[in-house]
Amino acid sequence: MPFVTTLTLQSGDRDVLERVVRDIKHRAERKGVELRGPHAESPVDRSVPQAKRLDASGQSFRHWAYTVYERRMEIVGHDDFARDVAGQAFPDGIHLDVDIERISAPGSR
């Protein structure tokens, strides 16, 4: 039964994220790997409060605002390729989530 490995990559740096995604896609094409995506999710704007002191009751700086970009890809089968991609070192600022789903043929258990 084949496995589908879903890679979700997130970063605040869109250019670095696009470069990493392009590299994975190029490697998959060279090796003949079935790759679905990349699928772009809508960017998410985040805001984080910053206190001037360690106690939260004091004054604070302006909130730190940033945007998170996300790309999702599915690798069908090709477990070795999926393992290599999931285990590679990514640039700072790239966050990777990996989900593995076992796909069964209709009528099988």
PDB file of N, CA and C in Angstrom:
ATOM      1  N   MET A   1       0.846  -1.176   0.000  1.00  0.00           N
ATOM      2  CA  MET A   1       0.000   0.000   0.000  1.00  0.00           C
ATOM      3  C   MET A   1       0.892   1.240   0.000  1.00  0.00           C
ATOM      4  N   PRO A   2       0.601   2.176  -0.884  1.00  0.00           N
ATOM      5  CA  PRO A   2       1.449   3.361  -0.947  1.00  0.00           C
ATOM      6  C   PRO A   2       1.175   4.327   0.202  1.00  0.00           C
ATOM      7  N   PHE A   3       2.143   5.166   0.422  1.00  0.00           N
ATOM      8  CA  PHE A   3       2.030   6.211   1.429  1.00  0.00           C
ATOM      9  C   PHE A   3       2.020   7.557   0.718  1.00  0.00           C
ATOM     10  N   VAL A   4       1.289   8.512   1.281  1.00  0.00           N
ATOM     11  CA  VAL A   4       1.326   9.889   0.806  1.00  0.00           C
ATOM     12  C   VAL A   4       1.943  10.716   1.925  1.00  0.00           C
ATOM     13  N   THR A   5       3.060  11.349   1.616  1.00  0.00           N
ATOM     14  CA  THR A   5       3.753  12.194   2.586  1.00  0.00           C
ATOM     15  C   THR A   5       3.421  13.638   2.268  1.00  0.00           C
ATOM     16  N   THR A   6       2.812  14.327   3.226  1.00  0.00           N
ATOM     17  CA  THR A   6       2.465  15.735   3.049  1.00  0.00           C
ATOM     18  C   THR A   6       3.499  16.585   3.759  1.00  0.00           C
ATOM     19  N   LEU A   7       4.135  17.468   2.996  1.00  0.00           N
ATOM     20  CA  LEU A   7       5.113  18.401   3.543  1.00  0.00           C
ATOM     21  C   LEU A   7       4.459  19.774   3.625  1.00  0.00           C
ATOM     22  N   THR A   8       4.482  20.372   4.795  1.00  0.00           N
ATOM     23  CA  THR A   8       3.984  21.733   4.978  1.00  0.00           C
ATOM     24  C   THR A   8       5.164  22.580   5.411  1.00  0.00           C
ATOM     25  N   LEU A   9       5.527  23.542   4.560  1.00  0.00           N
ATOM     26  CA  LEU A   9       6.660  24.420   4.848  1.00  0.00           C
ATOM     27  C   LEU A   9       6.127  25.812   5.147  1.00  0.00           C
ATOM     28  N   GLN A  10       6.650  26.424   6.224  1.00  0.00           N
ATOM     29  CA  GLN A  10       6.237  27.764   6.617  1.00  0.00           C
ATOM     30  C   GLN A  10       7.470  28.619   6.848  1.00  0.00           C
ATOM     31  N   SER A  11       7.332  29.916   6.554  1.00  0.00           N
ATOM     32  CA  SER A  11       8.428  30.843   6.783  1.00  0.00           C
ATOM     33  C   SER A  11       7.906  32.275   6.753  1.00  0.00           C
ATOM     34  N   GLY A  12       8.628  33.153   7.409  1.00  0.00           N
ATOM     35  CA  GLY A  12       8.345  34.578   7.334  1.00  0.00           C
ATOM     36  C   GLY A  12       9.062  35.224   6.169  1.00  0.00           C
ATOM     37  N   ASP A  13       9.933  34.481   5.512  1.00  0.00           N
ATOM     38  CA  ASP A  13      10.698  34.988   4.371  1.00  0.00           C
ATOM     39  C   ASP A  13      10.205  34.294   3.110  1.00  0.00           C
ATOM     40  N   ARG A  14       9.384  34.977   2.340  1.00  0.00           N
ATOM     41  CA  ARG A  14       8.762  34.365   1.167  1.00  0.00           C
ATOM     42  C   ARG A  14       9.796  33.917   0.137  1.00  0.00           C
ATOM     43  N   ASP A  15      10.841  34.724  -0.077  1.00  0.00           N
ATOM     44  CA  ASP A  15      11.850  34.379  -1.085  1.00  0.00           C
ATOM     45  C   ASP A  15      12.587  33.089  -0.744  1.00  0.00           C
ATOM     46  N   VAL A  16      12.972  32.932   0.510  1.00  0.00           N
ATOM     47  CA  VAL A  16      13.663  31.708   0.932  1.00  0.00           C
ATOM     48  C   VAL A  16      12.720  30.514   0.816  1.00  0.00           C
ATOM     49  N   LEU A  17      11.471  30.692   1.215  1.00  0.00           N
ATOM     50  CA  LEU A  17      10.485  29.619   1.123  1.00  0.00           C
ATOM     51  C   LEU A  17      10.304  29.183  -0.332  1.00  0.00           C
ATOM     52  N   GLU A  18      10.172  30.132  -1.237  1.00  0.00           N
ATOM     53  CA  GLU A  18       9.999  29.800  -2.651  1.00  0.00           C
ATOM     54  C   GLU A  18      11.223  29.079  -3.208  1.00  0.00           C
ATOM     55  N   ARG A  19      12.413  29.484  -2.783  1.00  0.00           N
ATOM     56  CA  ARG A  19      13.636  28.825  -3.240  1.00  0.00           C
ATOM     57  C   ARG A  19      13.695  27.373  -2.772  1.00  0.00           C
ATOM     58  N   VAL A  20      13.328  27.127  -1.519  1.00  0.00           N
ATOM     59  CA  VAL A  20      13.325  25.759  -0.976  1.00  0.00           C
ATOM     60  C   VAL A  20      12.293  24.903  -1.709  1.00  0.00           C
ATOM     61  N   VAL A  21      11.110  25.439  -1.932  1.00  0.00           N
ATOM     62  CA  VAL A  21      10.043  24.708  -2.615  1.00  0.00           C
ATOM     63  C   VAL A  21      10.461  24.391  -4.060  1.00  0.00           C
ATOM     64  N   ARG A  22      11.054  25.366  -4.740  1.00  0.00           N
ATOM     65  CA  ARG A  22      11.541  25.139  -6.113  1.00  0.00           C
ATOM     66  C   ARG A  22      12.581  24.029  -6.151  1.00  0.00           C
ATOM     67  N   ASP A  23      13.478  24.018  -5.160  1.00  0.00           N
ATOM     68  CA  ASP A  23      14.521  22.986  -5.102  1.00  0.00           C
ATOM     69  C   ASP A  23      13.907  21.598  -4.924  1.00  0.00           C
ATOM     70  N   ILE A  24      12.951  21.467  -4.026  1.00  0.00           N
ATOM     71  CA  ILE A  24      12.287  20.173  -3.801  1.00  0.00           C
ATOM     72  C   ILE A  24      11.563  19.733  -5.073  1.00  0.00           C
ATOM     73  N   LYS A  25      10.861  20.658  -5.708  1.00  0.00           N
ATOM     74  CA  LYS A  25      10.118  20.336  -6.936  1.00  0.00           C
ATOM     75  C   LYS A  25      11.076  19.905  -8.049  1.00  0.00           C
ATOM     76  N   HIS A  26      12.183  20.604  -8.192  1.00  0.00           N
ATOM     77  CA  HIS A  26      13.178  20.263  -9.219  1.00  0.00           C
ATOM     78  C   HIS A  26      13.771  18.873  -8.968  1.00  0.00           C
ATOM     79  N   ARG A  27      14.113  18.579  -7.724  1.00  0.00           N
ATOM     80  CA  ARG A  27      14.658  17.262  -7.385  1.00  0.00           C
ATOM     81  C   ARG A  27      13.644  16.162  -7.669  1.00  0.00           C
ATOM     82  N   ALA A  28      12.376  16.418  -7.359  1.00  0.00           N
ATOM     83  CA  ALA A  28      11.325  15.424  -7.603  1.00  0.00           C
ATOM     84  C   ALA A  28      11.163  15.167  -9.101  1.00  0.00           C
ATOM     85  N   GLU A  29      11.208  16.221  -9.897  1.00  0.00           N
ATOM     86  CA  GLU A  29      11.086  16.063 -11.351  1.00  0.00           C
ATOM     87  C   GLU A  29      12.249  15.249 -11.914  1.00  0.00           C
ATOM     88  N   ARG A  30      13.454  15.514 -11.437  1.00  0.00           N
ATOM     89  CA  ARG A  30      14.629  14.787 -11.928  1.00  0.00           C
ATOM     90  C   ARG A  30      14.559  13.306 -11.599  1.00  0.00           C
ATOM     91  N   LYS A  31      13.964  12.963 -10.442  1.00  0.00           N
ATOM     92  CA  LYS A  31      13.916  11.567 -10.019  1.00  0.00           C
ATOM     93  C   LYS A  31      12.627  10.867 -10.424  1.00  0.00           C
ATOM     94  N   GLY A  32      11.717  11.563 -11.092  1.00  0.00           N
ATOM     95  CA  GLY A  32      10.469  10.958 -11.527  1.00  0.00           C
ATOM     96  C   GLY A  32       9.487  10.709 -10.403  1.00  0.00           C
ATOM     97  N   VAL A  33       9.538  11.517  -9.369  1.00  0.00           N
ATOM     98  CA  VAL A  33       8.671  11.366  -8.202  1.00  0.00           C
ATOM     99  C   VAL A  33       7.345  12.072  -8.469  1.00  0.00           C
ATOM    100  N   GLU A  34       6.236  11.401  -8.118  1.00  0.00           N
ATOM    101  CA  GLU A  34       4.922  12.038  -8.228  1.00  0.00           C
ATOM    102  C   GLU A  34       4.767  13.035  -7.092  1.00  0.00           C
ATOM    103  N   LEU A  35       4.736  14.303  -7.468  1.00  0.00           N
ATOM    104  CA  LEU A  35       4.650  15.384  -6.484  1.00  0.00           C
ATOM    105  C   LEU A  35       3.430  16.228  -6.812  1.00  0.00           C
ATOM    106  N   ARG A  36       2.552  16.381  -5.846  1.00  0.00           N
ATOM    107  CA  ARG A  36       1.371  17.236  -6.019  1.00  0.00           C
ATOM    108  C   ARG A  36       1.647  18.558  -5.320  1.00  0.00           C
ATOM    109  N   GLY A  37       1.460  19.636  -6.045  1.00  0.00           N
ATOM    110  CA  GLY A  37       1.708  20.945  -5.458  1.00  0.00           C
ATOM    111  C   GLY A  37       2.923  21.576  -6.097  1.00  0.00           C
ATOM    112  N   PRO A  38       3.416  22.612  -5.563  1.00  0.00           N
ATOM    113  CA  PRO A  38       3.104  23.190  -4.251  1.00  0.00           C
ATOM    114  C   PRO A  38       1.780  23.962  -4.258  1.00  0.00           C
ATOM    115  N   HIS A  39       1.070  23.838  -3.163  1.00  0.00           N
ATOM    116  CA  HIS A  39      -0.177  24.553  -2.954  1.00  0.00           C
ATOM    117  C   HIS A  39       0.121  25.710  -2.006  1.00  0.00           C
ATOM    118  N   ALA A  40      -0.231  26.915  -2.402  1.00  0.00           N
ATOM    119  CA  ALA A  40       0.012  28.092  -1.562  1.00  0.00           C
ATOM    120  C   ALA A  40      -1.228  28.374  -0.716  1.00  0.00           C
ATOM    121  N   GLU A  41      -1.005  28.509   0.562  1.00  0.00           N
ATOM    122  CA  GLU A  41      -2.076  28.931   1.469  1.00  0.00           C
ATOM    123  C   GLU A  41      -2.020  30.454   1.574  1.00  0.00           C
ATOM    124  N   SER A  42      -3.112  31.066   1.993  1.00  0.00           N
ATOM    125  CA  SER A  42      -3.122  32.517   2.174  1.00  0.00           C
ATOM    126  C   SER A  42      -2.139  32.895   3.280  1.00  0.00           C
ATOM    127  N   PRO A  43      -1.376  33.976   3.081  1.00  0.00           N
ATOM    128  CA  PRO A  43      -0.452  34.409   4.133  1.00  0.00           C
ATOM    129  C   PRO A  43      -1.219  34.784   5.400  1.00  0.00           C
ATOM    130  N   VAL A  44      -0.598  34.538   6.541  1.00  0.00           N
ATOM    131  CA  VAL A  44      -1.215  34.846   7.827  1.00  0.00           C
ATOM    132  C   VAL A  44      -0.392  35.944   8.492  1.00  0.00           C
ATOM    133  N   ASP A  45      -1.052  37.028   8.874  1.00  0.00           N
ATOM    134  CA  ASP A  45      -0.379  38.111   9.582  1.00  0.00           C
ATOM    135  C   ASP A  45      -0.440  37.839  11.075  1.00  0.00           C
ATOM    136  N   ARG A  46       0.707  37.949  11.725  1.00  0.00           N
ATOM    137  CA  ARG A  46       0.814  37.708  13.171  1.00  0.00           C
ATOM    138  C   ARG A  46       1.255  38.990  13.859  1.00  0.00           C
ATOM    139  N   SER A  47       0.902  39.110  15.124  1.00  0.00           N
ATOM    140  CA  SER A  47       1.306  40.249  15.932  1.00  0.00           C
ATOM    141  C   SER A  47       1.647  39.741  17.327  1.00  0.00           C
ATOM    142  N   VAL A  48       2.821  40.138  17.818  1.00  0.00           N
ATOM    143  CA  VAL A  48       3.299  39.644  19.112  1.00  0.00           C
ATOM    144  C   VAL A  48       3.625  40.832  20.009  1.00  0.00           C
ATOM    145  N   PRO A  49       3.061  40.866  21.235  1.00  0.00           N
ATOM    146  CA  PRO A  49       3.393  41.965  22.144  1.00  0.00           C
ATOM    147  C   PRO A  49       4.842  41.843  22.646  1.00  0.00           C
ATOM    148  N   GLN A  50       5.457  42.998  22.931  1.00  0.00           N
ATOM    149  CA  GLN A  50       6.834  43.011  23.431  1.00  0.00           C
ATOM    150  C   GLN A  50       6.886  43.880  24.685  1.00  0.00           C
ATOM    151  N   ALA A  51       7.135  43.270  25.825  1.00  0.00           N
ATOM    152  CA  ALA A  51       7.229  44.007  27.079  1.00  0.00           C
ATOM    153  C   ALA A  51       8.613  44.636  27.214  1.00  0.00           C
ATOM    154  N   LYS A  52       8.671  45.818  27.847  1.00  0.00           N
ATOM    155  CA  LYS A  52       9.955  46.480  28.066  1.00  0.00           C
ATOM    156  C   LYS A  52      10.690  45.865  29.252  1.00  0.00           C
ATOM    157  N   ARG A  53       9.957  45.224  30.127  1.00  0.00           N
ATOM    158  CA  ARG A  53      10.538  44.572  31.303  1.00  0.00           C
ATOM    159  C   ARG A  53      10.030  43.142  31.377  1.00  0.00           C
ATOM    160  N   LEU A  54      10.631  42.364  32.255  1.00  0.00           N
ATOM    161  CA  LEU A  54      10.230  40.967  32.399  1.00  0.00           C
ATOM    162  C   LEU A  54       8.829  40.801  32.985  1.00  0.00           C
ATOM    163  N   ASP A  55       8.392  41.771  33.807  1.00  0.00           N
ATOM    164  CA  ASP A  55       7.030  41.666  34.330  1.00  0.00           C
ATOM    165  C   ASP A  55       6.061  42.209  33.285  1.00  0.00           C
ATOM    166  N   ALA A  56       5.019  41.488  33.047  1.00  0.00           N
ATOM    167  CA  ALA A  56       4.077  41.817  31.966  1.00  0.00           C
ATOM    168  C   ALA A  56       3.218  43.035  32.288  1.00  0.00           C
ATOM    169  N   SER A  57       3.239  43.498  33.527  1.00  0.00           N
ATOM    170  CA  SER A  57       2.363  44.605  33.910  1.00  0.00           C
ATOM    171  C   SER A  57       2.940  45.968  33.542  1.00  0.00           C
ATOM    172  N   GLY A  58       4.193  46.018  33.153  1.00  0.00           N
ATOM    173  CA  GLY A  58       4.841  47.290  32.835  1.00  0.00           C
ATOM    174  C   GLY A  58       4.563  47.765  31.420  1.00  0.00           C
ATOM    175  N   GLN A  59       5.356  48.736  31.005  1.00  0.00           N
ATOM    176  CA  GLN A  59       5.210  49.301  29.676  1.00  0.00           C
ATOM    177  C   GLN A  59       5.623  48.284  28.614  1.00  0.00           C
ATOM    178  N   SER A  60       5.179  48.559  27.399  1.00  0.00           N
ATOM    179  CA  SER A  60       5.545  47.649  26.315  1.00  0.00           C
ATOM    180  C   SER A  60       5.909  48.450  25.066  1.00  0.00           C
ATOM    181  N   PHE A  61       6.681  47.804  24.217  1.00  0.00           N
ATOM    182  CA  PHE A  61       6.999  48.360  22.912  1.00  0.00           C
ATOM    183  C   PHE A  61       5.815  48.107  21.988  1.00  0.00           C
ATOM    184  N   ARG A  62       5.905  48.669  20.783  1.00  0.00           N
ATOM    185  CA  ARG A  62       4.872  48.357  19.802  1.00  0.00           C
ATOM    186  C   ARG A  62       4.911  46.860  19.499  1.00  0.00           C
ATOM    187  N   HIS A  63       3.774  46.323  19.146  1.00  0.00           N
ATOM    188  CA  HIS A  63       3.707  44.898  18.814  1.00  0.00           C
ATOM    189  C   HIS A  63       4.576  44.613  17.599  1.00  0.00           C
ATOM    190  N   TRP A  64       5.200  43.446  17.630  1.00  0.00           N
ATOM    191  CA  TRP A  64       6.014  43.008  16.497  1.00  0.00           C
ATOM    192  C   TRP A  64       5.068  42.320  15.524  1.00  0.00           C
ATOM    193  N   ALA A  65       4.991  42.822  14.304  1.00  0.00           N
ATOM    194  CA  ALA A  65       4.091  42.266  13.299  1.00  0.00           C
ATOM    195  C   ALA A  65       4.911  41.591  12.203  1.00  0.00           C
ATOM    196  N   TYR A  66       4.456  40.430  11.779  1.00  0.00           N
ATOM    197  CA  TYR A  66       5.134  39.705  10.705  1.00  0.00           C
ATOM    198  C   TYR A  66       4.117  38.830   9.976  1.00  0.00           C
ATOM    199  N   THR A  67       4.506  38.358   8.802  1.00  0.00           N
ATOM    200  CA  THR A  67       3.638  37.529   7.972  1.00  0.00           C
ATOM    201  C   THR A  67       4.258  36.143   7.829  1.00  0.00           C
ATOM    202  N   VAL A  68       3.417  35.118   7.905  1.00  0.00           N
ATOM    203  CA  VAL A  68       3.867  33.743   7.728  1.00  0.00           C
ATOM    204  C   VAL A  68       3.300  33.227   6.405  1.00  0.00           C
ATOM    205  N   TYR A  69       4.200  32.706   5.563  1.00  0.00           N
ATOM    206  CA  TYR A  69       3.828  32.139   4.268  1.00  0.00           C
ATOM    207  C   TYR A  69       3.901  30.622   4.364  1.00  0.00           C
ATOM    208  N   GLU A  70       3.002  29.944   3.657  1.00  0.00           N
ATOM    209  CA  GLU A  70       2.932  28.482   3.755  1.00  0.00           C
ATOM    210  C   GLU A  70       2.775  27.858   2.370  1.00  0.00           C
ATOM    211  N   ARG A  71       3.499  26.753   2.173  1.00  0.00           N
ATOM    212  CA  ARG A  71       3.375  25.952   0.957  1.00  0.00           C
ATOM    213  C   ARG A  71       3.205  24.496   1.382  1.00  0.00           C
ATOM    214  N   ARG A  72       2.347  23.779   0.653  1.00  0.00           N
ATOM    215  CA  ARG A  72       2.077  22.372   0.971  1.00  0.00           C
ATOM    216  C   ARG A  72       2.302  21.532  -0.276  1.00  0.00           C
ATOM    217  N   MET A  73       2.956  20.381  -0.113  1.00  0.00           N
ATOM    218  CA  MET A  73       3.213  19.458  -1.217  1.00  0.00           C
ATOM    219  C   MET A  73       2.944  18.039  -0.739  1.00  0.00           C
ATOM    220  N   GLU A  74       2.480  17.189  -1.657  1.00  0.00           N
ATOM    221  CA  GLU A  74       2.261  15.774  -1.343  1.00  0.00           C
ATOM    222  C   GLU A  74       3.164  14.931  -2.229  1.00  0.00           C
ATOM    223  N   ILE A  75       3.860  13.996  -1.603  1.00  0.00           N
ATOM    224  CA  ILE A  75       4.701  13.037  -2.315  1.00  0.00           C
ATOM    225  C   ILE A  75       3.980  11.700  -2.257  1.00  0.00           C
ATOM    226  N   VAL A  76       3.659  11.147  -3.431  1.00  0.00           N
ATOM    227  CA  VAL A  76       2.921   9.881  -3.507  1.00  0.00           C
ATOM    228  C   VAL A  76       3.935   8.759  -3.703  1.00  0.00           C
ATOM    229  N   GLY A  77       3.959   7.819  -2.746  1.00  0.00           N
ATOM    230  CA  GLY A  77       4.949   6.747  -2.804  1.00  0.00           C
ATOM    231  C   GLY A  77       6.336   7.318  -2.599  1.00  0.00           C
ATOM    232  N   HIS A  78       7.328   6.744  -3.245  1.00  0.00           N
ATOM    233  CA  HIS A  78       8.711   7.239  -3.195  1.00  0.00           C
ATOM    234  C   HIS A  78       9.132   7.584  -1.770  1.00  0.00           C
ATOM    235  N   ASP A  79       9.006   6.598  -0.887  1.00  0.00           N
ATOM    236  CA  ASP A  79       9.292   6.799   0.532  1.00  0.00           C
ATOM    237  C   ASP A  79      10.717   7.270   0.782  1.00  0.00           C
ATOM    238  N   ASP A  80      11.681   6.765   0.024  1.00  0.00           N
ATOM    239  CA  ASP A  80      13.075   7.182   0.220  1.00  0.00           C
ATOM    240  C   ASP A  80      13.252   8.668  -0.086  1.00  0.00           C
ATOM    241  N   PHE A  81      12.644   9.132  -1.164  1.00  0.00           N
ATOM    242  CA  PHE A  81      12.725  10.549  -1.509  1.00  0.00           C
ATOM    243  C   PHE A  81      12.083  11.399  -0.413  1.00  0.00           C
ATOM    244  N   ALA A  82      10.911  10.983   0.049  1.00  0.00           N
ATOM    245  CA  ALA A  82      10.211  11.721   1.108  1.00  0.00           C
ATOM    246  C   ALA A  82      11.061  11.772   2.377  1.00  0.00           C
ATOM    247  N   ARG A  83      11.692  10.654   2.716  1.00  0.00           N
ATOM    248  CA  ARG A  83      12.550  10.603   3.900  1.00  0.00           C
ATOM    249  C   ARG A  83      13.748  11.541   3.755  1.00  0.00           C
ATOM    250  N   ASP A  84      14.351  11.557   2.553  1.00  0.00           N
ATOM    251  CA  ASP A  84      15.490  12.442   2.302  1.00  0.00           C
ATOM    252  C   ASP A  84      15.098  13.914   2.449  1.00  0.00           C
ATOM    253  N   VAL A  85      13.961  14.288   1.881  1.00  0.00           N
ATOM    254  CA  VAL A  85      13.508  15.674   1.969  1.00  0.00           C
ATOM    255  C   VAL A  85      13.203  16.047   3.416  1.00  0.00           C
ATOM    256  N   ALA A  86      12.504  15.179   4.129  1.00  0.00           N
ATOM    257  CA  ALA A  86      12.139  15.474   5.513  1.00  0.00           C
ATOM    258  C   ALA A  86      13.365  15.557   6.418  1.00  0.00           C
ATOM    259  N   GLY A  87      14.434  14.850   6.068  1.00  0.00           N
ATOM    260  CA  GLY A  87      15.623  14.836   6.911  1.00  0.00           C
ATOM    261  C   GLY A  87      16.684  15.849   6.536  1.00  0.00           C
ATOM    262  N   GLN A  88      16.454  16.589   5.440  1.00  0.00           N
ATOM    263  CA  GLN A  88      17.482  17.532   5.009  1.00  0.00           C
ATOM    264  C   GLN A  88      17.506  18.761   5.914  1.00  0.00           C
ATOM    265  N   ALA A  89      18.628  19.461   5.911  1.00  0.00           N
ATOM    266  CA  ALA A  89      18.764  20.701   6.667  1.00  0.00           C
ATOM    267  C   ALA A  89      18.186  21.838   5.842  1.00  0.00           C
ATOM    268  N   PHE A  90      17.294  22.598   6.432  1.00  0.00           N
ATOM    269  CA  PHE A  90      16.680  23.738   5.765  1.00  0.00           C
ATOM    270  C   PHE A  90      17.298  25.029   6.287  1.00  0.00           C
ATOM    271  N   PRO A  91      17.199  26.104   5.520  1.00  0.00           N
ATOM    272  CA  PRO A  91      17.710  27.394   5.999  1.00  0.00           C
ATOM    273  C   PRO A  91      16.986  27.827   7.276  1.00  0.00           C
ATOM    274  N   ASP A  92      17.654  28.663   8.047  1.00  0.00           N
ATOM    275  CA  ASP A  92      17.005  29.219   9.242  1.00  0.00           C
ATOM    276  C   ASP A  92      15.714  29.911   8.827  1.00  0.00           C
ATOM    277  N   GLY A  93      14.705  29.785   9.640  1.00  0.00           N
ATOM    278  CA  GLY A  93      13.435  30.439   9.357  1.00  0.00           C
ATOM    279  C   GLY A  93      12.447  29.581   8.594  1.00  0.00           C
ATOM    280  N   ILE A  94      12.854  28.395   8.178  1.00  0.00           N
ATOM    281  CA  ILE A  94      11.934  27.476   7.495  1.00  0.00           C
ATOM    282  C   ILE A  94      11.469  26.443   8.519  1.00  0.00           C
ATOM    283  N   HIS A  95      10.157  26.318   8.643  1.00  0.00           N
ATOM    284  CA  HIS A  95       9.574  25.324   9.546  1.00  0.00           C
ATOM    285  C   HIS A  95       8.906  24.251   8.691  1.00  0.00           C
ATOM    286  N   LEU A  96       9.185  22.998   8.991  1.00  0.00           N
ATOM    287  CA  LEU A  96       8.649  21.874   8.221  1.00  0.00           C
ATOM    288  C   LEU A  96       7.802  20.983   9.115  1.00  0.00           C
ATOM    289  N   ASP A  97       6.583  20.682   8.663  1.00  0.00           N
ATOM    290  CA  ASP A  97       5.726  19.671   9.279  1.00  0.00           C
ATOM    291  C   ASP A  97       5.559  18.549   8.269  1.00  0.00           C
ATOM    292  N   VAL A  98       5.619  17.311   8.742  1.00  0.00           N
ATOM    293  CA  VAL A  98       5.485  16.152   7.865  1.00  0.00           C
ATOM    294  C   VAL A  98       4.343  15.286   8.377  1.00  0.00           C
ATOM    295  N   ASP A  99       3.403  14.958   7.491  1.00  0.00           N
ATOM    296  CA  ASP A  99       2.317  14.027   7.790  1.00  0.00           C
ATOM    297  C   ASP A  99       2.423  12.869   6.810  1.00  0.00           C
ATOM    298  N   ILE A 100       2.251  11.659   7.318  1.00  0.00           N
ATOM    299  CA  ILE A 100       2.305  10.469   6.477  1.00  0.00           C
ATOM    300  C   ILE A 100       0.967   9.760   6.589  1.00  0.00           C
ATOM    301  N   GLU A 101       0.378   9.481   5.426  1.00  0.00           N
ATOM    302  CA  GLU A 101      -0.919   8.803   5.387  1.00  0.00           C
ATOM    303  C   GLU A 101      -0.793   7.554   4.537  1.00  0.00           C
ATOM    304  N   ARG A 102      -1.289   6.472   5.067  1.00  0.00           N
ATOM    305  CA  ARG A 102      -1.288   5.214   4.331  1.00  0.00           C
ATOM    306  C   ARG A 102      -2.550   5.137   3.504  1.00  0.00           C
ATOM    307  N   ILE A 103      -2.379   4.941   2.205  1.00  0.00           N
ATOM    308  CA  ILE A 103      -3.521   4.873   1.292  1.00  0.00           C
ATOM    309  C   ILE A 103      -3.774   3.414   0.954  1.00  0.00           C
ATOM    310  N   SER A 104      -5.017   2.981   1.179  1.00  0.00           N
ATOM    311  CA  SER A 104      -5.360   1.589   0.849  1.00  0.00           C
ATOM    312  C   SER A 104      -6.205   1.562  -0.421  1.00  0.00           C
ATOM    313  N   ALA A 105      -6.056   0.516  -1.152  1.00  0.00           N
ATOM    314  CA  ALA A 105      -6.830   0.330  -2.380  1.00  0.00           C
ATOM    315  C   ALA A 105      -8.287   0.062  -2.007  1.00  0.00           C
ATOM    316  N   PRO A 106      -9.232   0.484  -2.853  1.00  0.00           N
ATOM    317  CA  PRO A 106     -10.642   0.209  -2.562  1.00  0.00           C
ATOM    318  C   PRO A 106     -10.883  -1.295  -2.436  1.00  0.00           C
ATOM    319  N   GLY A 107     -11.607  -1.656  -1.405  1.00  0.00           N
ATOM    320  CA  GLY A 107     -11.940  -3.055  -1.184  1.00  0.00           C
ATOM    321  C   GLY A 107     -10.916  -3.833  -0.368  1.00  0.00           C
ATOM    322  N   SER A 108      -9.768  -3.227  -0.066  1.00  0.00           N
ATOM    323  CA  SER A 108      -8.774  -3.930   0.752  1.00  0.00           C
ATOM    324  C   SER A 108      -8.861  -3.457   2.185  1.00  0.00           C
ATOM    325  N   ARG A 109      -8.288  -4.239   3.062  1.00  0.00           N
ATOM    326  CA  ARG A 109      -8.364  -3.890   4.490  1.00  0.00           C
ATOM    327  C   ARG A 109      -7.079  -3.364   4.966  1.00  0.00           C
TER     328      ARG A 109
END
